[in-house]
PDB file of C-alpha atoms in Angstrom:
ATOM      1  CA  MET F 917      10.876 256.986-161.526  1.00 48.00           C
ATOM      2  CA  LYS F 918      12.623 253.639-161.430  1.00 48.00           C
ATOM      3  CA  ARG F 919      16.141 255.269-160.481  1.00 52.00           C
ATOM      4  CA  PHE F 920      14.380 257.043-157.544  1.00 42.00           C
ATOM      5  CA  ALA F 921      12.998 253.797-156.113  1.00 45.00           C
ATOM      6  CA  LEU F 922      16.199 252.196-156.236  1.00 42.00           C
ATOM      7  CA  ILE F 923      18.070 255.170-154.381  1.00 41.00           C
ATOM      8  CA  LEU F 924      15.512 254.480-151.931  1.00 39.00           C
ATOM      9  CA  LEU F 925      16.054 250.980-151.810  1.00 41.00           C
ATOM     10  CA  ALA F 926      19.997 251.167-151.224  1.00 44.00           C
ATOM     11  CA  ILE F 927      19.300 254.285-148.467  1.00 40.00           C
ATOM     12  CA  GLY F 928      16.959 251.696-146.888  1.00 44.00           C
ATOM     13  CA  LEU F 929      19.837 248.833-146.858  1.00 41.00           C
ATOM     14  CA  LEU F 930      22.517 251.134-145.696  1.00 44.00           C
ATOM     15  CA  GLY F 931      20.658 251.863-142.738  1.00 47.00           C
ATOM     16  CA  GLY F 932      19.569 248.368-141.775  1.00 45.00           C
ATOM     17  CA  CYS F 933      23.314 247.451-142.097  1.00 47.00           C
ATOM     18  CA  ALA F 934      24.282 250.410-139.788  1.00 43.00           C
ATOM     19  CA  SER F 935      21.754 249.150-137.272  1.00 45.00           C
ATOM     20  CA  ASN F 936      23.383 245.911-136.775  1.00 48.00           C
ATOM     21  CA  ASN F 937      26.658 247.384-135.773  1.00 50.00           C
ATOM     22  CA  ASP F 938      28.183 249.701-133.258  1.00 47.00           C
ATOM     23  CA  SER F 939      28.801 253.123-134.833  1.00 49.00           C
ATOM     24  CA  PRO F 940      32.899 254.298-134.630  1.00 48.00           C
ATOM     25  CA  ASN F 941      31.757 256.719-131.888  1.00 50.00           C
ATOM     26  CA  GLU F 942      30.445 253.996-129.880  1.00 52.00           C
ATOM     27  CA  LEU F 943      33.557 251.738-130.713  1.00 42.00           C
ATOM     28  CA  VAL F 944      35.763 254.553-129.755  1.00 51.00           C
ATOM     29  CA  ASN F 945      33.866 255.345-126.348  1.00 61.00           C
ATOM     30  CA  ALA F 946      34.153 251.611-125.744  1.00 65.00           C
ATOM     31  CA  ASP F 947      38.151 251.562-126.312  1.00 78.00           C
ATOM     32  CA  VAL F 948      38.770 254.865-124.168  1.00 80.00           C
ATOM     33  CA  ALA F 949      36.702 253.902-121.469  1.00 85.00           C
ATOM     34  CA  GLU F 950      38.553 250.390-121.127  1.00 87.00           C
ATOM     35  CA  LEU F 951      41.892 252.120-121.415  1.00 86.00           C
ATOM     36  CA  TYR F 952      40.783 254.592-118.495  1.00 89.00           C
ATOM     37  CA  GLU F 953      39.449 251.583-116.398  1.00 89.00           C
ATOM     38  CA  ASP F 954      43.097 249.879-116.733  1.00 90.00           C
ATOM     39  CA  ALA F 955      44.748 252.603-115.389  1.00 89.00           C
ATOM     40  CA  ALA F 956      42.546 253.341-112.578  1.00 89.00           C
ATOM     41  CA  SER F 957      43.013 249.835-111.694  1.00 90.00           C
ATOM     42  CA  ALA F 958      46.884 250.457-111.692  1.00 90.00           C
ATOM     43  CA  MET F 959      46.308 253.868-109.566  1.00 90.00           C
ATOM     44  CA  ALA F 960      44.428 251.601-107.120  1.00 89.00           C
ATOM     45  CA  ARG F 961      47.037 248.922-106.680  1.00 89.00           C
ATOM     46  CA  GLY F 962      49.891 251.792-106.678  1.00 89.00           C
ATOM     47  CA  ASP F 963      51.503 250.520-110.193  1.00 92.00           C
ATOM     48  CA  TRP F 964      52.577 254.315-110.872  1.00 92.00           C
ATOM     49  CA  GLU F 965      54.663 252.904-113.713  1.00 93.00           C
ATOM     50  CA  THR F 966      51.497 251.241-115.468  1.00 92.00           C
ATOM     51  CA  ALA F 967      49.292 254.199-114.632  1.00 92.00           C
ATOM     52  CA  THR F 968      51.449 256.584-116.215  1.00 92.00           C
ATOM     53  CA  ARG F 969      51.808 254.509-119.414  1.00 93.00           C
ATOM     54  CA  ASP F 970      48.262 254.299-119.596  1.00 91.00           C
ATOM     55  CA  LEU F 971      47.331 257.758-119.070  1.00 92.00           C
ATOM     56  CA  GLU F 972      49.931 259.077-121.248  1.00 92.00           C
ATOM     57  CA  SER F 973      48.543 256.784-124.125  1.00 90.00           C
ATOM     58  CA  LEU F 974      44.944 257.618-123.377  1.00 90.00           C
ATOM     59  CA  GLN F 975      45.657 261.408-123.854  1.00 90.00           C
ATOM     60  CA  ALA F 976      47.643 260.730-126.987  1.00 90.00           C
ATOM     61  CA  GLN F 977      45.161 258.313-128.651  1.00 89.00           C
ATOM     62  CA  TYR F 978      42.003 260.168-127.531  1.00 86.00           C
ATOM     63  CA  PRO F 979      43.148 264.017-126.865  1.00 85.00           C
ATOM     64  CA  PHE F 980      39.219 264.976-126.222  1.00 86.00           C
ATOM     65  CA  GLY F 981      36.445 264.373-123.940  1.00 84.00           C
ATOM     66  CA  ILE F 982      35.654 263.630-120.573  1.00 85.00           C
ATOM     67  CA  TYR F 983      38.173 260.762-120.135  1.00 87.00           C
ATOM     68  CA  ALA F 984      40.938 263.140-121.364  1.00 89.00           C
ATOM     69  CA  THR F 985      40.121 265.784-118.995  1.00 90.00           C
ATOM     70  CA  GLN F 986      40.112 263.116-116.099  1.00 91.00           C
ATOM     71  CA  ALA F 987      43.671 261.662-117.504  1.00 91.00           C
ATOM     72  CA  GLN F 988      44.787 265.158-117.920  1.00 92.00           C
ATOM     73  CA  LEU F 989      44.099 265.704-113.986  1.00 91.00           C
ATOM     74  CA  ASP F 990      44.811 261.731-112.654  1.00 92.00           C
ATOM     75  CA  ILE F 991      48.247 262.256-113.834  1.00 93.00           C
ATOM     76  CA  ILE F 992      49.495 265.001-112.209  1.00 94.00           C
ATOM     77  CA  TYR F 993      48.597 262.794-108.898  1.00 93.00           C
ATOM     78  CA  VAL F 994      50.561 259.849-110.636  1.00 93.00           C
ATOM     79  CA  TYR F 995      53.666 261.933-111.299  1.00 94.00           C
ATOM     80  CA  TYR F 996      53.554 263.109-107.973  1.00 92.00           C
ATOM     81  CA  ARG F 997      53.106 259.462-106.153  1.00 91.00           C
ATOM     82  CA  ALA F 998      56.002 258.204-108.666  1.00 91.00           C
ATOM     83  CA  GLY F 999      58.216 261.372-107.192  1.00 89.00           C
ATOM     84  CA  ASP F1000      58.551 262.825-110.760  1.00 92.00           C
ATOM     85  CA  VAL F1001      58.504 266.430-109.660  1.00 91.00           C
ATOM     86  CA  ALA F1002      59.232 268.289-112.998  1.00 92.00           C
ATOM     87  CA  SER F1003      56.286 265.944-114.554  1.00 94.00           C
ATOM     88  CA  THR F1004      54.033 266.869-111.876  1.00 94.00           C
ATOM     89  CA  VAL F1005      54.625 270.245-112.023  1.00 94.00           C
ATOM     90  CA  ALA F1006      54.398 270.403-115.772  1.00 95.00           C
ATOM     91  CA  ALA F1007      51.071 268.360-116.061  1.00 95.00           C
ATOM     92  CA  ALA F1008      49.456 270.735-113.610  1.00 95.00           C
ATOM     93  CA  GLU F1009      50.272 273.699-115.565  1.00 96.00           C
ATOM     94  CA  ARG F1010      49.488 271.999-118.678  1.00 95.00           C
ATOM     95  CA  PHE F1011      45.910 271.333-117.029  1.00 94.00           C
ATOM     96  CA  ARG F1012      45.150 274.568-116.288  1.00 95.00           C
ATOM     97  CA  ARG F1013      46.343 276.097-119.538  1.00 95.00           C
ATOM     98  CA  ILE F1014      43.890 273.731-121.538  1.00 92.00           C
ATOM     99  CA  ASN F1015      40.958 273.671-118.580  1.00 91.00           C
ATOM    100  CA  PRO F1016      41.423 277.206-117.407  1.00 92.00           C
ATOM    101  CA  ARG F1017      38.074 277.233-115.734  1.00 91.00           C
ATOM    102  CA  HIS F1018      37.473 273.733-114.576  1.00 91.00           C
ATOM    103  CA  ARG F1019      36.470 273.190-110.929  1.00 90.00           C
ATOM    104  CA  ALA F1020      39.613 270.912-110.223  1.00 91.00           C
ATOM    105  CA  VAL F1021      42.140 274.033-110.917  1.00 94.00           C
ATOM    106  CA  PRO F1022      42.698 274.658-107.231  1.00 93.00           C
ATOM    107  CA  TYR F1023      43.744 271.181-106.712  1.00 93.00           C
ATOM    108  CA  THR F1024      46.383 271.454-109.651  1.00 94.00           C
ATOM    109  CA  TRP F1025      47.840 274.160-107.490  1.00 95.00           C
ATOM    110  CA  TYR F1026      48.047 272.613-104.208  1.00 94.00           C
ATOM    111  CA  MET F1027      49.299 269.450-105.883  1.00 93.00           C
ATOM    112  CA  GLN F1028      52.287 271.869-107.787  1.00 94.00           C
ATOM    113  CA  GLY F1029      53.030 273.371-104.376  1.00 93.00           C
ATOM    114  CA  LEU F1030      53.341 269.548-102.978  1.00 91.00           C
ATOM    115  CA  ALA F1031      55.904 268.713-105.509  1.00 92.00           C
ATOM    116  CA  LEU F1032      57.998 271.273-105.375  1.00 90.00           C
ATOM    117  CA  GLU F1033      58.164 271.368-101.583  1.00 86.00           C
ATOM    118  CA  GLU F1034      59.574 267.944-101.849  1.00 81.00           C
ATOM    119  CA  LYS F1035      62.023 268.741-104.571  1.00 75.00           C
ATOM    120  CA  ASN F1036      64.816 269.173-101.989  1.00 59.00           C
ATOM    121  CA  GLN F1037      63.902 265.996 -99.811  1.00 57.00           C
ATOM    122  CA  ASP F1038      66.655 263.432 -99.617  1.00 52.00           C
ATOM    123  CA  THR F1039      66.516 260.120 -97.834  1.00 46.00           C
ATOM    124  CA  ILE F1040      70.201 259.964 -96.792  1.00 41.00           C
ATOM    125  CA  LYS F1041      70.641 263.294 -96.139  1.00 45.00           C
ATOM    126  CA  ARG F1042      67.501 263.358 -93.782  1.00 48.00           C
ATOM    127  CA  MET F1043      68.879 260.316 -92.247  1.00 46.00           C
ATOM    128  CA  VAL F1044      72.238 261.764 -91.088  1.00 41.00           C
ATOM    129  CA  GLY F1045      70.326 264.703 -89.850  1.00 45.00           C
ATOM    130  CA  ILE F1046      71.117 267.384 -92.267  1.00 47.00           C
ATOM    131  CA  ASP F1047      68.434 270.042 -91.955  1.00 50.00           C
ATOM    132  CA  ASN F1048      66.278 270.241 -95.292  1.00 53.00           C
ATOM    133  CA  THR F1049      65.660 273.754 -94.772  1.00 54.00           C
ATOM    134  CA  LEU F1050      69.230 274.344 -95.539  1.00 53.00           C
ATOM    135  CA  ARG F1051      68.859 273.179 -99.044  1.00 54.00           C
ATOM    136  CA  ASP F1052      68.464 275.270-102.467  1.00 55.00           C
ATOM    137  CA  PRO F1053      65.462 278.013-101.369  1.00 68.00           C
ATOM    138  CA  VAL F1054      64.117 278.366-104.822  1.00 77.00           C
ATOM    139  CA  PRO F1055      61.744 275.200-105.026  1.00 79.00           C
ATOM    140  CA  ARG F1056      60.739 276.503-101.412  1.00 80.00           C
ATOM    141  CA  ARG F1057      59.842 279.881-102.933  1.00 84.00           C
ATOM    142  CA  GLN F1058      58.145 278.421-105.997  1.00 88.00           C
ATOM    143  CA  SER F1059      56.062 276.244-103.827  1.00 88.00           C
ATOM    144  CA  PHE F1060      55.250 278.970-101.483  1.00 87.00           C
ATOM    145  CA  ASP F1061      54.015 280.933-104.559  1.00 89.00           C
ATOM    146  CA  ALA F1062      51.837 277.836-105.821  1.00 92.00           C
ATOM    147  CA  TYR F1063      49.736 277.715-102.258  1.00 92.00           C
ATOM    148  CA  ALA F1064      49.625 281.728-102.326  1.00 91.00           C
ATOM    149  CA  THR F1065      47.723 281.612-105.538  1.00 93.00           C
ATOM    150  CA  LEU F1066      45.473 279.166-104.337  1.00 93.00           C
ATOM    151  CA  VAL F1067      44.597 280.968-101.121  1.00 92.00           C
ATOM    152  CA  GLU F1068      44.248 284.133-102.626  1.00 92.00           C
ATOM    153  CA  ASP F1069      42.509 283.236-106.138  1.00 94.00           C
ATOM    154  CA  TYR F1070      40.340 280.284-104.945  1.00 94.00           C
ATOM    155  CA  PRO F1071      39.499 281.328-101.407  1.00 92.00           C
ATOM    156  CA  ASP F1072      36.124 278.721-100.924  1.00 92.00           C
ATOM    157  CA  SER F1073      38.327 275.481-102.252  1.00 91.00           C
ATOM    158  CA  GLU F1074      38.546 272.682 -99.926  1.00 90.00           C
ATOM    159  CA  TYR F1075      42.221 272.626-100.488  1.00 92.00           C
ATOM    160  CA  VAL F1076      42.727 276.360 -98.720  1.00 92.00           C
ATOM    161  CA  GLU F1077      43.311 274.953 -95.302  1.00 92.00           C
ATOM    162  CA  ARG F1078      45.790 272.585 -96.028  1.00 91.00           C
ATOM    163  CA  ALA F1079      47.429 275.480 -98.159  1.00 91.00           C
ATOM    164  CA  ARG F1080      47.669 277.789 -95.457  1.00 91.00           C
ATOM    165  CA  GLU F1081      49.367 274.921 -93.204  1.00 90.00           C
ATOM    166  CA  ARG F1082      52.163 274.349 -95.442  1.00 90.00           C
ATOM    167  CA  LEU F1083      52.583 278.379 -96.243  1.00 89.00           C
ATOM    168  CA  ASN F1084      52.602 278.391 -92.412  1.00 87.00           C
ATOM    169  CA  ALA F1085      55.419 275.855 -92.239  1.00 86.00           C
ATOM    170  CA  LEU F1086      57.236 277.361 -95.682  1.00 85.00           C
ATOM    171  CA  PHE F1087      57.651 280.819 -93.916  1.00 85.00           C
ATOM    172  CA  GLY F1088      59.485 279.164 -90.923  1.00 86.00           C
ATOM    173  CA  GLU F1089      61.791 277.272 -93.113  1.00 84.00           C
ATOM    174  CA  GLY F1090      62.593 280.558 -94.899  1.00 85.00           C
ATOM    175  CA  ALA F1091      63.441 282.062 -91.834  1.00 88.00           C
ATOM    176  CA  ARG F1092      65.566 279.506 -90.850  1.00 89.00           C
ATOM    177  CA  PHE F1093      67.442 279.169 -93.921  1.00 87.00           C
ATOM    178  CA  GLN F1094      68.340 282.777 -94.043  1.00 89.00           C
ATOM    179  CA  LEU F1095      69.365 282.382 -90.324  1.00 92.00           C
ATOM    180  CA  SER F1096      71.826 279.528 -91.425  1.00 89.00           C
ATOM    181  CA  VAL F1097      73.057 281.865 -93.925  1.00 90.00           C
ATOM    182  CA  ALA F1098      73.406 284.385 -91.508  1.00 92.00           C
ATOM    183  CA  GLN F1099      75.610 282.031 -89.133  1.00 92.00           C
ATOM    184  CA  PHE F1100      77.760 280.776 -92.255  1.00 91.00           C
ATOM    185  CA  TYR F1101      79.025 284.417 -92.301  1.00 93.00           C
ATOM    186  CA  ALA F1102      79.468 285.125 -89.047  1.00 93.00           C
ATOM    187  CA  ASP F1103      81.602 281.622 -88.775  1.00 93.00           C
ATOM    188  CA  ARG F1104      83.681 283.326 -91.521  1.00 93.00           C
ATOM    189  CA  ASP F1105      83.868 286.606 -89.899  1.00 93.00           C
ATOM    190  CA  ALA F1106      81.902 288.290 -92.552  1.00 94.00           C
ATOM    191  CA  TRP F1107      80.450 290.648 -89.932  1.00 93.00           C
ATOM    192  CA  VAL F1108      78.675 292.985 -92.199  1.00 94.00           C
ATOM    193  CA  ALA F1109      77.019 290.007 -94.041  1.00 93.00           C
ATOM    194  CA  ALA F1110      76.002 288.334 -91.393  1.00 93.00           C
ATOM    195  CA  ALA F1111      74.487 291.641 -89.733  1.00 94.00           C
ATOM    196  CA  GLY F1112      72.472 291.988 -93.359  1.00 94.00           C
ATOM    197  CA  ARG F1113      71.061 288.353 -92.997  1.00 92.00           C
ATOM    198  CA  ALA F1114      70.165 288.791 -89.756  1.00 94.00           C
ATOM    199  CA  ILE F1115      68.432 291.921 -90.267  1.00 93.00           C
ATOM    200  CA  THR F1116      66.501 290.170 -93.171  1.00 90.00           C
ATOM    201  CA  VAL F1117      65.287 287.482 -90.567  1.00 90.00           C
ATOM    202  CA  ILE F1118      64.131 290.413 -88.064  1.00 92.00           C
ATOM    203  CA  ASN F1119      62.349 292.085 -90.526  1.00 90.00           C
ATOM    204  CA  GLU F1120      61.060 289.588 -93.115  1.00 87.00           C
ATOM    205  CA  PHE F1121      60.051 287.116 -91.137  1.00 87.00           C
ATOM    206  CA  PRO F1122      58.614 288.241 -87.887  1.00 86.00           C
ATOM    207  CA  ASP F1123      56.718 286.059 -85.268  1.00 84.00           C
ATOM    208  CA  THR F1124      58.915 282.877 -85.752  1.00 86.00           C
ATOM    209  CA  PRO F1125      61.392 281.193 -83.678  1.00 88.00           C
ATOM    210  CA  ALA F1126      64.244 282.131 -85.899  1.00 90.00           C
ATOM    211  CA  VAL F1127      64.040 286.029 -84.939  1.00 92.00           C
ATOM    212  CA  ALA F1128      65.420 285.679 -81.017  1.00 92.00           C
ATOM    213  CA  PRO F1129      68.714 283.867 -82.383  1.00 93.00           C
ATOM    214  CA  ALA F1130      68.975 286.321 -85.235  1.00 94.00           C
ATOM    215  CA  MET F1131      69.078 289.108 -82.769  1.00 94.00           C
ATOM    216  CA  ASP F1132      71.948 287.253 -80.652  1.00 94.00           C
ATOM    217  CA  LEU F1133      73.658 287.079 -84.000  1.00 94.00           C
ATOM    218  CA  LEU F1134      73.084 290.472 -84.999  1.00 94.00           C
ATOM    219  CA  ALA F1135      74.300 291.935 -81.494  1.00 94.00           C
ATOM    220  CA  ASN F1136      77.513 289.894 -81.887  1.00 94.00           C
ATOM    221  CA  ALA F1137      77.734 290.975 -85.334  1.00 94.00           C
ATOM    222  CA  TYR F1138      77.636 294.755 -83.997  1.00 94.00           C
ATOM    223  CA  ARG F1139      80.024 293.699 -81.429  1.00 94.00           C
ATOM    224  CA  ASN F1140      82.818 292.565 -83.731  1.00 95.00           C
ATOM    225  CA  LEU F1141      82.023 295.831 -85.798  1.00 92.00           C
ATOM    226  CA  GLY F1142      82.835 297.940 -82.623  1.00 94.00           C
ATOM    227  CA  LEU F1143      79.108 299.119 -82.873  1.00 94.00           C
ATOM    228  CA  ASN F1144      78.424 298.548 -79.098  1.00 93.00           C
ATOM    229  CA  GLU F1145      75.651 300.836 -78.777  1.00 94.00           C
ATOM    230  CA  LEU F1146      73.884 299.279 -81.741  1.00 93.00           C
ATOM    231  CA  ALA F1147      74.665 295.811 -80.087  1.00 92.00           C
ATOM    232  CA  ASP F1148      73.031 296.811 -76.751  1.00 93.00           C
ATOM    233  CA  GLY F1149      69.912 298.392 -78.237  1.00 93.00           C
ATOM    234  CA  VAL F1150      69.309 294.717 -80.005  1.00 92.00           C
ATOM    235  CA  ILE F1151      69.699 293.098 -76.764  1.00 92.00           C
ATOM    236  CA  ALA F1152      67.332 295.423 -75.044  1.00 92.00           C
ATOM    237  CA  GLU F1153      64.933 294.834 -77.874  1.00 90.00           C
ATOM    238  CA  LYS F1154      64.944 291.470 -77.623  1.00 89.00           C
ATOM    239  CA  ALA F1155      64.285 291.321 -74.105  1.00 90.00           C
ATOM    240  CA  THR F1156      60.764 292.661 -75.291  1.00 87.00           C
ATOM    241  CA  LEU F1157      60.009 289.745 -77.525  1.00 83.00           C
ATOM    242  CA  PRO F1158      57.356 287.344 -76.235  1.00 76.00           C
ATOM    243  CA  SER F1159      58.935 284.233 -74.517  1.00 64.00           C
ATOM    244  CA  ARG F1160      58.855 281.531 -77.013  1.00 53.00           C
ATOM    245  CA  GLY F1161      61.114 278.353 -77.613  1.00 48.00           C
ATOM    246  CA  GLY F1162      63.670 279.207 -80.186  1.00 48.00           C
ATOM    247  CA  GLU F1163      65.104 276.835 -82.615  1.00 49.00           C
ATOM    248  CA  GLY F1164      68.789 278.059 -82.192  1.00 47.00           C
ATOM    249  CA  VAL F1165      70.971 278.711 -85.318  1.00 44.00           C
ATOM    250  CA  PRO F1166      71.286 275.864 -87.685  1.00 43.00           C
ATOM    251  CA  GLN F1167      74.743 274.986 -88.989  1.00 41.00           C
ATOM    252  CA  MET F1168      75.325 275.170 -92.524  1.00 38.00           C
ATOM    253  CA  PRO F1169      76.901 272.121 -93.824  1.00 37.00           C
ATOM    254  CA  GLY F1170      79.777 272.979 -96.008  1.00 36.00           C
ATOM    255  CA  ILE F1171      78.611 271.416 -99.017  1.00 32.00           C
ATOM    256  CA  TYR F1172      75.454 273.877 -98.992  1.00 34.00           C
ATOM    257  CA  GLU F1173      77.689 276.966 -98.874  1.00 37.00           C
ATOM    258  CA  GLY F1174      76.307 278.200-101.398  1.00 41.00           C
ATOM    259  CA  GLU F1175      72.772 279.617-101.404  1.00 41.00           C
ATOM    260  CA  GLU F1176      71.823 278.736-104.872  1.00 40.00           C
ATOM    261  CA  ILE F1177      72.807 274.958-105.556  1.00 32.00           C
ATOM    262  CA  ASP F1178      71.656 272.246-107.907  1.00 34.00           C
ATOM    263  CA  VAL F1179      68.777 270.179-107.002  1.00 29.00           C
ATOM    264  CA  PRO F1180      69.721 266.043-107.165  1.00 30.00           C
ATOM    265  CA  PRO F1181      67.111 264.164-108.946  1.00 32.00           C
ATOM    266  CA  ALA F1182      63.625 263.377-107.139  1.00 29.00           C
ATOM    267  CA  PRO F1183      63.781 260.606-104.902  1.00 30.00           C
ATOM    268  CA  ARG F1184      62.754 256.811-105.885  1.00 33.00           C
ATOM    269  CA  PRO F1185      58.965 256.462-104.724  1.00 33.00           C
ATOM    270  CA  ASP F1186      59.967 254.287-102.081  1.00 37.00           C
ATOM    271  CA  GLU F1187      62.162 256.802-100.793  1.00 37.00           C
ATOM    272  CA  ALA F1188      60.284 259.894-101.009  1.00 35.00           C
ATOM    273  CA  PRO F1189      58.914 261.080 -97.861  1.00 40.00           C
ATOM    274  CA  GLN F1190      55.807 262.347 -99.349  1.00 49.00           C
ATOM    275  CA  ARG F1191      53.140 264.322 -97.601  1.00 57.00           C
ATOM    276  CA  GLU F1192      49.531 263.097 -97.619  1.00 65.00           C
ATOM    277  CA  ALA F1193      48.408 264.070-101.195  1.00 74.00           C
ATOM    278  CA  PRO F1194      44.552 263.983-102.081  1.00 77.00           C
ATOM    279  CA  GLU F1195      43.258 262.176-104.847  1.00 77.00           C
ATOM    280  CA  PRO F1196      42.299 263.845-107.659  1.00 76.00           C
ATOM    281  CA  PRO F1197      38.629 265.012-108.163  1.00 75.00           C
ATOM    282  CA  SER F1198      36.613 262.875-110.605  1.00 68.00           C
ATOM    283  CA  ASN F1199      34.413 264.279-113.410  1.00 58.00           C
ATOM    284  CA  VAL F1200      33.739 261.027-115.501  1.00 47.00           C
ATOM    285  CA  LEU F1201      30.836 259.406-113.650  1.00 42.00           C
TER     286      LEU F1201
END
């Protein structure tokens, strides 16, 4: 009986001691909240390096809970603003893999599309007038796929309208790229290849300003191949097109003669010609 009473006394003393101190969970919550607030403050002042460090540290030390989820979401935006395209895409894919049913999944697709669009941006080449659409088409196709996934799978998302606008722009850029390749072949008297690319523009990119110059180029290619009747048919068909301002045939710079070229590193944050990116949705507060 005495032994049982001593056990109850010990339990009571332990309970009293615990009530006078914060529990381990409370301490952890305070620490992670402070770390997140530091990251949020860095984001607010545009200090992307500090925000990246704090958010990466938070995810490493506290991989579970609402702060971890928000950090996974915030770091997509931070990487984008820092001009780190590869990390932006990787973070977006990681968020969807961990949180496949989260309400912010459409946002991650939109941010992935934005980052991939800007992979080809280059301040110096833009300043000297080199058309960005003449660059490597692979990131542009990947960006198109990201926006298309958002529009098709999340039609009620608030980001759908912006994604549709970017899809239309990318469609036009794709037409201009194919047209520039066709002109590249024509300039070298590779008329069969030039005709093939011109036909691609006409068939795959209808209702874009690139169609009319593509038809001119196709007719010229046919004449050089001795196919005058086909050339006349193309000119007659062009006359039926709705009147619209054409963009002409962009000239392919010699350094971009290959269709698939290496993409340079992303520009520095202060150089990146970034489009407006929405801040990540919040689910912490």
